[in-house]
Amino acid sequence: MTTQTTASETPETPETASAPEAARTGLIGLPTAFGRALATGGGALTIVSTFLAWTWTAAFPGDLTVYGYPGGLQVLVLIGGVLTTLFGLASYGVKGLGRLAPGSADSAVKTAALGTFATAWYTVIAISAKLGGVVNLEPGGYLVAVATLAALVGALALPFERPAPDPIDPDDSSWEKFRHARRQDWSTFKAAFAAEAPAPGRKLPAYAEILVIVAAMALGLLVFTYGIGTEYDELFIGFLITAGFGFGALAKAGLVARVSAITARHRNITMTGAFLAAAAFPFTQSDDQYATIGVYILIFATVALGLNIVVGLAGLLDLGYVAFLGVGAYTAALVSGSTSSPLHVNMPFWASALCGAAVAMVFGVLIGAPTLRLRGDYLAIVTLGFGEIFRITVLNMDGTSGPDVTNGSNGISSIPNLNILGFDFGQEHQLFGATVGRFANYFLLMLLITLIVVVVFRRSSDSRIGRAWIAIREDETAALAMGINGFRVKLIAFALGACMAGLAGSVQAHVTYTVTPEQYQFAHVVPPNSAFLLAAVVLGGMGTISGPLVGASLLYLIPAKLQFLGDYQLFAFGVALVLLMRFRPEGLIPNRRRQLEFHEETEAPAVLSKAGA
């Protein structure tokens, strides 16, 4: 039996193609055929184990005592087992399953098996630790431990090969060396061009591609709703493990690239579908418990998307960006009819939102004009100083140390709920037969503002000024030599990013009822703050739309769910960030050019081989 192209890490070289599959080994030295059978069989046995009881008592959350019905963490292990089995069958070339892995089925099996093993063994260890030993396990618990271990061992036996670079012959003449160098440069260019192209494969009809987009959005909504609604700590940790490795397995299989290519061909439909999927989230909740987290995630994500213009497109390192969120929040609080506002002004929401965005933009211009001639670390230090100056200034404007404007450390409180065209956002309403509470109302409003920010970002990045931002980010000296007015271009980015943050801040003021100076520190315990905002952009994927949205969602959701760790919360969070930067420095949803920059020595030959094929 010969290995198919999708069953290895990379397309086979002539040397490896001539070797029988049984003689090829993976990381642990077992024959490939035996490893593939062991991984597939282990995945199938894992599925069976989830329908058995894992413990005898319901003292462990999730009720893992039921036969014939998976519950709690068993559902997550079941998903991992299904992925492992399907990708294992796809690596065999089973008819009809080949489309599940247009990329590398073997790599997908490895990732899925590792994630399933991690979730299952974490559950077994948690049961033993919580209940007092492995004697509290039922046969299903022992079976899932053995099955996932067998699947992992089999997956590690699958081939793991990378094409070796073509060395320069030391006996070549200087002319041959020059020709070799030119060939290498041309290969790099073709690899970069291939990376920008959609994944190869048979193109689906338009209606089928739209159905794929709808299915992807529905799956995203299901995963987000499940994650935000996890009822106990062990389930959330298992969810993180399964979701992370599951996404990795789908990416290794090539399905993420295939769906990304489809969404790129239908960008408007994709944006509309994502908006509708997010708008359906409040209707999946019975109360405001998780809608509260949802509205704060949207505020955080919207501000991160504005920062992405400054950092991701223009390449300006801003460490005081949260101050613009505070400017918008304080401006809206002062003019929205709060009883503690010294201005005693009551503007409608649209006017207060415009004021918050406009004042933040003015501050962006005032701060950017004298500082944007700096570069790199110097600009970062100046923006960090601006963030602290803003916090100290509003802290001292209490009528004693300065003018009575912001009430100092007490902040501006009693900010009234919004009332737009008679719709009171502080009251429950019946929409489409479902009860929508206060935070769900603000979630829908913030979702509309997020959509506006996404449209502005997209139109800006595709425009002439967006191309100028990218040119400045890549090489400012070369951009200036080509006639780009660097100062003006960077000032526009700074002002537009500040405007978006101010718009989000105007909603945040009404959601939180009170704005205080400590909310806008550089590294406040609870996001959003400048450190978390920058991390959301970098970890999500700089220069993209979906990257900061996903990064901000994770960076807000994970700390909110890891509060049971207490003093070790930030430690665990930091370790996760370090691991992510180590293994995926380009971000979760990267720009293809940045991805090629970080993995040029490993990805370019593979992409080139596929393109050549």
XYZ file of C-alpha atoms in Angstrom:
613
model
C 0.000 0.000 0.000
C 1.390 3.378 -0.975
C 0.841 6.621 0.863
C -1.419 9.230 -0.686
C -0.419 12.856 -0.923
C -2.803 13.908 1.859
C -1.561 11.272 4.239
C 1.778 12.841 5.049
C 3.016 16.065 6.478
C 4.240 17.210 3.053
C 4.077 15.818 -0.498
C 6.379 12.844 -0.920
C 9.846 13.347 -2.313
C 11.216 10.872 -4.879
C 13.345 9.261 -2.170
C 10.449 8.701 0.241
C 7.969 7.749 -2.464
C 10.032 4.698 -3.374
C 10.016 3.373 0.208
C 7.128 1.080 1.244
C 4.769 2.629 3.788
C 5.320 -0.231 6.225
C 9.031 0.651 6.353
C 8.450 4.331 7.026
C 8.309 5.385 10.646
C 7.170 8.408 12.618
C 8.439 9.944 15.816
C 8.495 6.744 17.892
C 9.747 4.150 15.401
C 6.623 2.035 14.901
C 5.616 1.043 11.354
C 3.366 3.612 9.744
C 0.643 1.132 8.780
C 0.450 -0.192 12.333
C 0.389 3.340 13.748
C -2.425 4.406 11.447
C -4.515 1.378 12.424
C -3.783 1.960 16.120
C -4.743 5.654 15.928
C -7.971 4.957 14.044
C -8.936 2.056 16.277
C -8.097 4.051 19.404
C -10.327 6.871 18.208
C -13.211 4.468 17.609
C -12.720 2.880 21.031
C -12.723 6.370 22.567
C -16.155 6.990 21.067
C -17.427 3.777 22.655
C -15.994 4.716 26.055
C -17.979 7.970 26.197
C -21.214 5.967 26.316
C -20.053 4.171 29.470
C -19.933 5.447 33.052
C -16.617 6.978 34.105
C -17.322 7.194 37.839
C -19.817 5.744 40.269
C -20.932 8.948 42.015
C -22.442 12.240 40.895
C -20.136 14.110 43.281
C -17.958 14.926 40.278
C -19.760 17.590 38.194
C -21.292 16.606 34.897
C -22.877 13.361 36.101
C -20.517 10.872 34.445
C -22.360 7.904 35.964
C -24.867 7.341 33.147
C -24.572 4.484 30.630
C -25.585 5.145 27.047
C -25.642 8.959 27.251
C -22.486 11.132 27.276
C -22.520 14.129 29.585
C -20.196 16.886 30.712
C -16.581 16.261 29.756
C -17.588 13.044 27.985
C -19.123 15.139 25.202
C -15.797 16.882 24.611
C -13.907 13.581 24.532
C -16.542 12.217 22.137
C -15.895 15.113 19.751
C -12.155 14.453 19.883
C -12.680 10.753 19.285
C -14.882 11.429 16.262
C -12.270 13.765 14.740
C -9.480 11.261 15.342
C -11.456 8.428 13.756
C -12.619 10.425 10.728
C -9.168 11.799 9.951
C -7.699 8.326 10.480
C -10.103 6.890 7.903
C -9.350 9.812 5.574
C -5.621 8.990 5.798
C -6.471 5.515 4.461
C -8.042 7.113 1.406
C -11.522 5.789 2.222
C -13.872 6.815 -0.571
C -15.978 9.822 0.353
C -13.769 10.810 3.309
C -10.878 12.197 1.301
C -12.513 15.629 1.203
C -12.278 15.791 4.990
C -8.527 16.282 4.675
C -7.536 18.261 1.580
C -4.350 19.123 3.462
C -2.533 16.552 5.615
C -4.658 13.807 7.165
C -1.736 12.423 9.178
C -1.048 15.793 10.804
C -4.748 16.160 11.577
C -4.780 12.717 13.239
C -1.796 13.661 15.404
C -3.367 16.913 16.587
C -6.810 15.407 17.196
C -5.376 12.416 19.060
C -3.216 14.654 21.251
C -6.181 16.888 22.138
C -8.418 13.902 22.913
C -5.721 12.353 25.074
C -5.217 15.624 26.982
C -8.948 16.103 27.657
C -9.545 12.463 28.656
C -6.561 12.172 30.963
C -7.275 15.555 32.506
C -10.785 14.277 33.306
C -9.510 10.999 34.737
C -6.942 12.794 36.892
C -9.534 15.357 38.037
C -11.946 12.562 39.045
C -9.220 10.757 40.954
C -8.040 13.921 42.707
C -11.519 15.148 43.595
C -12.963 11.825 44.767
C -9.851 10.369 46.363
C -8.136 7.923 44.024
C -8.475 5.869 40.859
C -10.734 3.416 42.675
C -13.540 5.874 42.010
C -13.294 5.190 38.267
C -15.787 2.965 36.505
C -14.811 0.738 33.531
C -15.507 3.575 31.102
C -12.881 5.719 32.827
C -10.198 3.047 32.478
C -11.239 2.347 28.896
C -11.017 5.974 27.794
C -7.567 6.311 29.371
C -6.251 3.254 27.501
C -8.015 4.108 24.221
C -6.767 7.700 24.039
C -3.237 6.597 24.966
C -3.290 3.983 22.201
C -4.583 6.548 19.691
C -1.814 8.972 20.661
C 0.901 6.311 20.359
C -0.431 5.334 16.950
C -0.568 8.959 15.817
C 3.041 9.516 16.841
C 4.017 6.634 14.551
C 2.701 8.445 11.488
C 5.355 9.950 9.189
C 6.682 13.376 9.978
C 8.816 14.677 7.142
C 9.919 18.040 5.866
C 11.704 18.629 2.574
C 15.381 19.352 3.022
C 16.699 22.562 1.454
C 18.653 22.217 -1.749
C 22.291 22.769 -0.765
C 24.764 24.716 -2.854
C 27.392 22.557 -4.495
C 30.783 23.796 -3.223
C 32.345 22.920 -6.584
C 29.984 25.240 -8.485
C 31.519 28.204 -10.211
C 30.567 31.714 -9.110
C 28.186 31.929 -12.038
C 26.459 28.713 -10.901
C 26.242 30.045 -7.347
C 24.659 33.208 -8.706
C 22.148 31.189 -10.713
C 21.362 29.080 -7.632
C 20.768 32.201 -5.558
C 18.428 33.560 -8.232
C 16.537 30.259 -8.298
C 16.140 30.408 -4.512
C 14.802 33.965 -4.720
C 12.365 32.941 -7.456
C 11.230 29.962 -5.323
C 10.592 32.267 -2.386
C 8.560 34.592 -4.622
C 6.484 31.705 -5.992
C 5.914 30.411 -2.472
C 4.687 33.815 -1.332
C 2.411 34.060 -4.366
C 1.042 30.567 -3.712
C 0.436 31.451 -0.069
C -1.772 34.348 -1.114
C -3.795 32.139 -3.477
C -6.774 30.143 -2.255
C -6.287 26.494 -1.441
C -6.453 24.256 -4.514
C -9.418 22.014 -4.980
C -12.573 21.599 -6.975
C -14.698 24.721 -6.786
C -18.178 24.226 -5.375
C -21.336 25.806 -6.829
C -22.212 29.212 -5.411
C -25.165 27.933 -3.393
C -23.010 25.172 -1.882
C -20.350 27.692 -0.863
C -23.011 29.827 0.804
C -24.221 26.745 2.690
C -20.638 26.138 3.832
C -20.468 29.707 5.155
C -23.783 29.281 6.976
C -22.557 26.017 8.518
C -19.292 27.651 9.604
C -21.155 30.538 11.259
C -23.547 28.151 12.995
C -20.619 26.092 14.268
C -18.899 29.239 15.525
C -22.036 30.321 17.380
C -22.425 26.848 18.890
C -18.811 26.732 20.097
C -18.949 30.260 21.551
C -22.270 29.633 23.294
C -21.019 26.356 24.730
C -17.783 27.908 25.957
C -19.346 30.955 27.565
C -22.023 28.815 29.222
C -19.756 26.204 30.817
C -21.155 25.638 34.295
C -18.083 24.469 36.204
C -14.321 24.938 36.080
C -13.321 21.455 34.910
C -15.685 21.693 31.946
C -14.238 25.036 30.842
C -10.667 23.741 30.986
C -11.700 20.691 28.979
C -13.453 22.997 26.510
C -10.258 25.030 26.024
C -8.227 21.892 25.374
C -10.737 20.387 22.950
C -11.438 23.648 21.106
C -7.746 24.471 20.735
C -6.639 21.086 19.455
C -9.829 20.653 17.430
C -9.179 23.893 15.575
C -5.585 22.819 15.072
C -6.672 19.491 13.628
C -9.071 21.172 11.211
C -6.306 23.557 10.181
C -3.831 20.719 9.613
C -6.440 18.894 7.556
C -6.765 21.921 5.300
C -10.419 22.574 6.085
C -9.754 25.965 7.671
C -7.853 27.099 4.583
C -10.625 25.789 2.330
C -13.340 27.621 4.283
C -11.190 30.768 4.378
C -10.895 30.669 0.593
C -14.668 30.344 0.291
C -15.342 33.232 2.677
C -12.834 35.370 0.778
C -14.908 34.896 -2.376
C -18.097 35.914 -0.541
C -16.919 38.597 1.859
C -20.221 40.460 2.086
C -22.187 37.265 2.710
C -19.633 36.209 5.315
C -19.875 39.522 7.157
C -23.671 39.389 7.101
C -23.704 35.794 8.307
C -21.283 36.560 11.144
C -23.399 39.513 12.217
C -26.603 37.446 12.219
C -24.921 34.596 14.114
C -23.694 37.002 16.781
C -27.109 38.687 16.963
C -28.671 35.296 17.675
C -26.515 34.812 20.774
C -28.759 36.713 23.263
C -31.735 34.621 22.164
C -29.876 31.449 23.204
C -29.640 32.676 26.816
C -32.372 32.395 29.430
C -31.030 35.281 31.560
C -28.385 38.012 31.520
C -25.688 35.947 33.234
C -23.701 35.258 30.073
C -25.022 38.170 28.030
C -23.101 40.346 30.502
C -19.845 38.701 29.462
C -20.903 38.974 25.831
C -21.386 42.748 25.883
C -18.025 43.302 27.593
C -16.363 41.045 25.037
C -17.820 43.181 22.238
C -16.572 46.389 23.862
C -13.126 44.858 24.279
C -13.128 43.488 20.719
C -14.233 46.772 19.157
C -11.466 48.707 20.898
C -8.946 46.020 19.879
C -10.049 46.362 16.261
C -9.438 50.107 16.457
C -5.979 49.460 17.891
C -5.383 47.061 15.001
C -5.423 50.038 12.648
C -2.643 51.673 14.627
C -0.545 48.572 15.335
C -1.560 46.042 12.689
C -1.849 48.268 9.617
C 0.342 51.296 10.356
C 2.855 49.509 12.579
C 2.737 52.095 15.400
C 3.274 50.610 18.862
C 0.721 52.333 21.122
C 0.842 51.376 24.816
C -1.634 53.978 26.020
C -4.539 53.218 23.733
C -6.974 52.481 26.567
C -6.879 56.201 27.382
C -8.936 56.914 24.249
C -11.560 54.479 25.515
C -11.588 56.485 28.744
C -11.911 59.779 26.868
C -15.001 58.492 25.057
C -16.499 57.071 28.251
C -15.938 60.224 30.293
C -17.260 62.454 27.502
C -20.455 60.413 27.166
C -20.876 60.285 30.954
C -20.576 64.073 31.242
C -23.226 64.828 28.621
C -25.724 61.966 29.188
C -27.653 63.481 32.090
C -25.794 61.900 35.008
C -26.716 63.463 38.360
C -23.032 63.546 39.335
C -21.939 65.304 36.149
C -20.940 68.945 36.792
C -22.032 69.884 33.249
C -25.708 69.008 33.824
C -26.223 68.272 30.134
C -28.585 65.593 28.842
C -27.927 64.729 25.210
C -29.541 61.870 23.273
C -27.388 58.823 22.724
C -26.495 59.567 19.120
C -25.202 62.992 20.129
C -23.259 61.723 23.152
C -21.752 58.910 21.046
C -20.649 61.378 18.388
C -19.203 63.633 21.092
C -17.272 60.732 22.609
C -15.862 59.707 19.220
C -15.053 63.303 18.212
C -13.324 64.216 21.474
C -11.287 60.998 21.372
C -10.278 61.811 17.787
C -9.208 65.311 18.828
C -7.097 63.828 21.616
C -5.613 61.405 19.110
C -4.559 64.282 16.877
C -3.230 66.340 19.794
C -1.183 63.441 21.101
C -0.111 62.180 17.705
C 0.975 65.488 16.171
C 4.042 66.048 18.400
C 4.936 62.371 18.909
C 4.470 60.540 15.610
C 7.828 61.706 14.320
C 9.276 59.211 16.786
C 9.656 55.538 15.936
C 9.707 52.177 17.654
C 10.402 52.062 21.362
C 10.439 55.836 21.726
C 6.901 56.128 20.385
C 5.792 53.279 22.690
C 7.204 55.078 25.748
C 5.490 58.347 24.820
C 2.099 56.687 24.310
C 2.505 54.826 27.584
C 3.127 58.180 29.248
C -0.011 59.615 27.663
C -2.099 56.809 29.116
C -0.792 57.510 32.604
C -1.197 61.283 32.161
C -4.860 60.779 31.263
C -5.512 58.619 34.326
C -3.745 61.002 36.698
C -5.466 64.020 35.157
C -9.010 62.666 35.627
C -7.992 61.544 39.118
C -6.992 65.090 40.081
C -9.956 66.905 38.509
C -11.982 66.597 41.712
C -12.439 70.242 42.713
C -9.553 70.100 45.183
C -6.383 69.284 43.238
C -7.872 70.765 40.081
C -11.147 71.886 38.510
C -14.300 69.988 39.432
C -14.975 68.034 36.239
C -14.544 64.279 36.792
C -15.159 63.917 40.568
C -11.678 62.478 41.011
C -11.441 58.928 42.313
C -15.229 58.742 42.774
C -15.749 59.062 39.039
C -19.034 59.892 37.377
C -21.827 57.658 38.625
C -25.562 57.231 38.105
C -25.247 57.263 34.323
C -28.792 56.623 33.097
C -29.773 53.769 30.830
C -30.179 54.556 27.185
C -33.580 55.326 25.742
C -33.648 55.359 21.952
C -36.962 56.066 20.245
C -38.821 54.925 23.359
C -36.818 51.686 23.680
C -35.474 51.581 27.255
C -32.275 49.532 27.333
C -32.571 49.044 31.075
C -35.824 47.089 30.858
C -36.658 43.589 29.684
C -38.356 43.293 26.307
C -39.980 40.556 24.288
C -38.279 40.121 20.908
C -39.220 37.275 18.549
C -40.862 35.447 21.430
C -37.779 35.584 23.682
C -37.142 37.717 26.759
C -34.205 40.080 26.236
C -32.744 41.649 29.376
C -30.652 44.745 30.001
C -27.262 43.362 29.016
C -28.739 41.603 26.010
C -30.118 44.967 24.848
C -26.686 46.532 25.135
C -25.161 43.482 23.446
C -27.274 44.095 20.344
C -26.433 47.810 20.395
C -22.727 47.109 20.790
C -22.931 44.547 18.013
C -24.244 47.248 15.678
C -21.359 49.526 16.638
C -18.921 46.659 16.114
C -20.341 46.171 12.630
C -19.750 49.863 11.887
C -16.163 49.596 13.089
C -15.603 46.446 10.998
C -16.898 48.201 7.868
C -14.683 51.218 8.531
C -11.661 48.986 9.093
C -12.320 46.978 5.954
C -12.899 49.997 3.736
C -9.870 51.777 5.168
C -7.506 48.831 4.760
C -8.587 48.332 1.125
C -8.234 51.988 0.266
C -5.262 53.992 -0.916
C -4.576 55.204 2.618
C -4.657 51.580 3.825
C -1.973 50.600 1.335
C 0.057 53.570 2.528
C -0.289 52.329 6.141
C 1.001 48.915 5.131
C 3.903 50.481 3.253
C 4.820 52.520 6.340
C 4.604 49.394 8.501
C 6.828 47.320 6.241
C 9.543 49.933 5.611
C 8.956 53.564 6.497
C 12.154 54.761 4.842
C 11.256 53.105 1.551
C 7.684 54.436 1.786
C 8.944 57.984 2.297
C 11.271 57.567 -0.669
C 8.259 56.581 -2.804
C 6.522 59.854 -2.001
C 4.206 58.833 0.872
C 3.663 61.558 3.447
C 4.528 59.439 6.464
C 3.515 61.920 9.145
C 0.104 62.612 7.645
C -0.602 58.927 7.045
C 0.345 57.944 10.599
C -1.664 60.811 12.066
C -4.763 59.640 10.191
C -4.286 56.127 11.582
C -3.860 57.478 15.095
C -6.953 59.678 14.836
C -9.149 56.975 13.292
C -8.125 54.404 15.886
C -8.827 56.871 18.705
C -12.243 57.669 17.199
C -13.232 53.984 17.230
C -12.128 53.605 20.847
C -14.112 56.683 21.843
C -17.234 55.329 20.171
C -16.948 52.077 22.144
C -16.296 54.059 25.329
C -19.552 55.959 24.952
C -21.459 52.661 25.187
C -19.261 51.343 27.988
C -20.204 54.329 30.171
C -23.904 53.411 29.980
C -23.266 49.689 30.467
C -21.174 50.101 33.631
C -23.260 52.989 35.101
C -20.016 54.498 36.472
C -16.667 55.520 35.000
C -13.658 55.778 37.309
C -9.938 56.421 36.673
C -8.745 52.950 37.738
C -10.670 51.362 34.857
C -8.128 52.798 32.403
C -4.788 51.726 33.786
C -2.073 50.197 31.607
C -2.364 46.760 33.261
C -5.617 46.692 35.187
C -6.651 43.292 36.585
C -9.838 43.220 34.508
C -9.657 44.021 30.773
C -9.915 46.122 28.739
C -6.562 47.749 29.420
C -3.654 48.690 27.197
C -1.684 45.506 27.880
C -4.636 43.205 27.128
C -5.651 45.224 24.090
C -2.195 44.926 22.558
C -2.115 41.223 23.415
C -5.501 40.728 21.724
C -4.210 42.266 18.495
C -0.927 40.350 18.493
C -2.363 36.988 19.544
C -5.406 37.255 17.312
C -3.500 38.271 14.206
C -2.313 41.753 13.302
C -3.729 43.359 10.203
C -6.834 41.152 10.009
C -10.472 41.745 10.939
C -11.358 38.466 12.597
C -8.027 38.102 14.417
C -8.476 40.873 17.022
C -12.132 39.928 17.465
C -11.211 36.339 18.309
C -8.194 37.394 20.366
C -10.211 39.862 22.411
C -12.944 37.283 23.000
C -10.443 34.751 24.335
C -8.495 37.256 26.415
C -11.666 38.419 28.134
C -13.389 35.056 28.449
C -10.442 33.060 29.791
C -9.653 35.318 32.808
C -13.368 35.540 33.602
C -13.572 31.730 33.679
C -10.252 31.136 35.463
C -11.099 33.061 38.607
C -11.072 29.797 40.579
C -7.267 29.774 40.215
C -7.044 32.797 42.512
C -3.482 34.114 42.782
C -2.318 31.672 40.088
C -4.718 33.075 37.485
C -2.269 35.466 35.842
C 0.505 32.872 36.058
C -1.539 30.303 34.144
C -2.637 32.975 31.703
C 0.968 34.053 31.119
C 2.103 30.482 30.506
C -0.649 30.064 27.919
C 0.452 33.240 26.139
C 4.082 32.135 26.106
C 3.153 28.773 24.603
C 0.969 30.413 21.981
C 3.723 32.833 20.986
C 6.182 29.959 20.825
C 4.142 27.709 18.568
C 2.040 30.270 16.663
C 3.819 33.645 16.711
C 1.820 34.948 13.747
C -1.442 34.811 15.744
C -4.521 32.635 15.759
C -5.938 34.036 12.503
C -2.874 35.450 10.779
C -2.337 37.465 7.679
C -0.837 35.110 5.089
C 2.172 37.336 4.476
C 2.987 37.494 8.189
C 2.536 33.743 8.452
C 5.070 33.238 5.665
C 7.494 35.610 7.389
C 7.391 33.608 10.631
C 7.591 30.190 8.939
C 9.482 30.973 5.771
C 12.026 28.188 6.180
C 9.382 25.499 6.772
C 6.228 26.543 4.955
C 7.594 27.971 1.735
C 8.952 24.654 0.365
C 5.707 22.832 1.229
C 3.541 25.470 -0.413
C 5.822 25.523 -3.422
C 5.588 21.761 -3.804
C 1.808 21.881 -3.753
C 1.767 24.698 -6.254
C 4.103 22.803 -8.516
C 1.941 19.723 -8.265
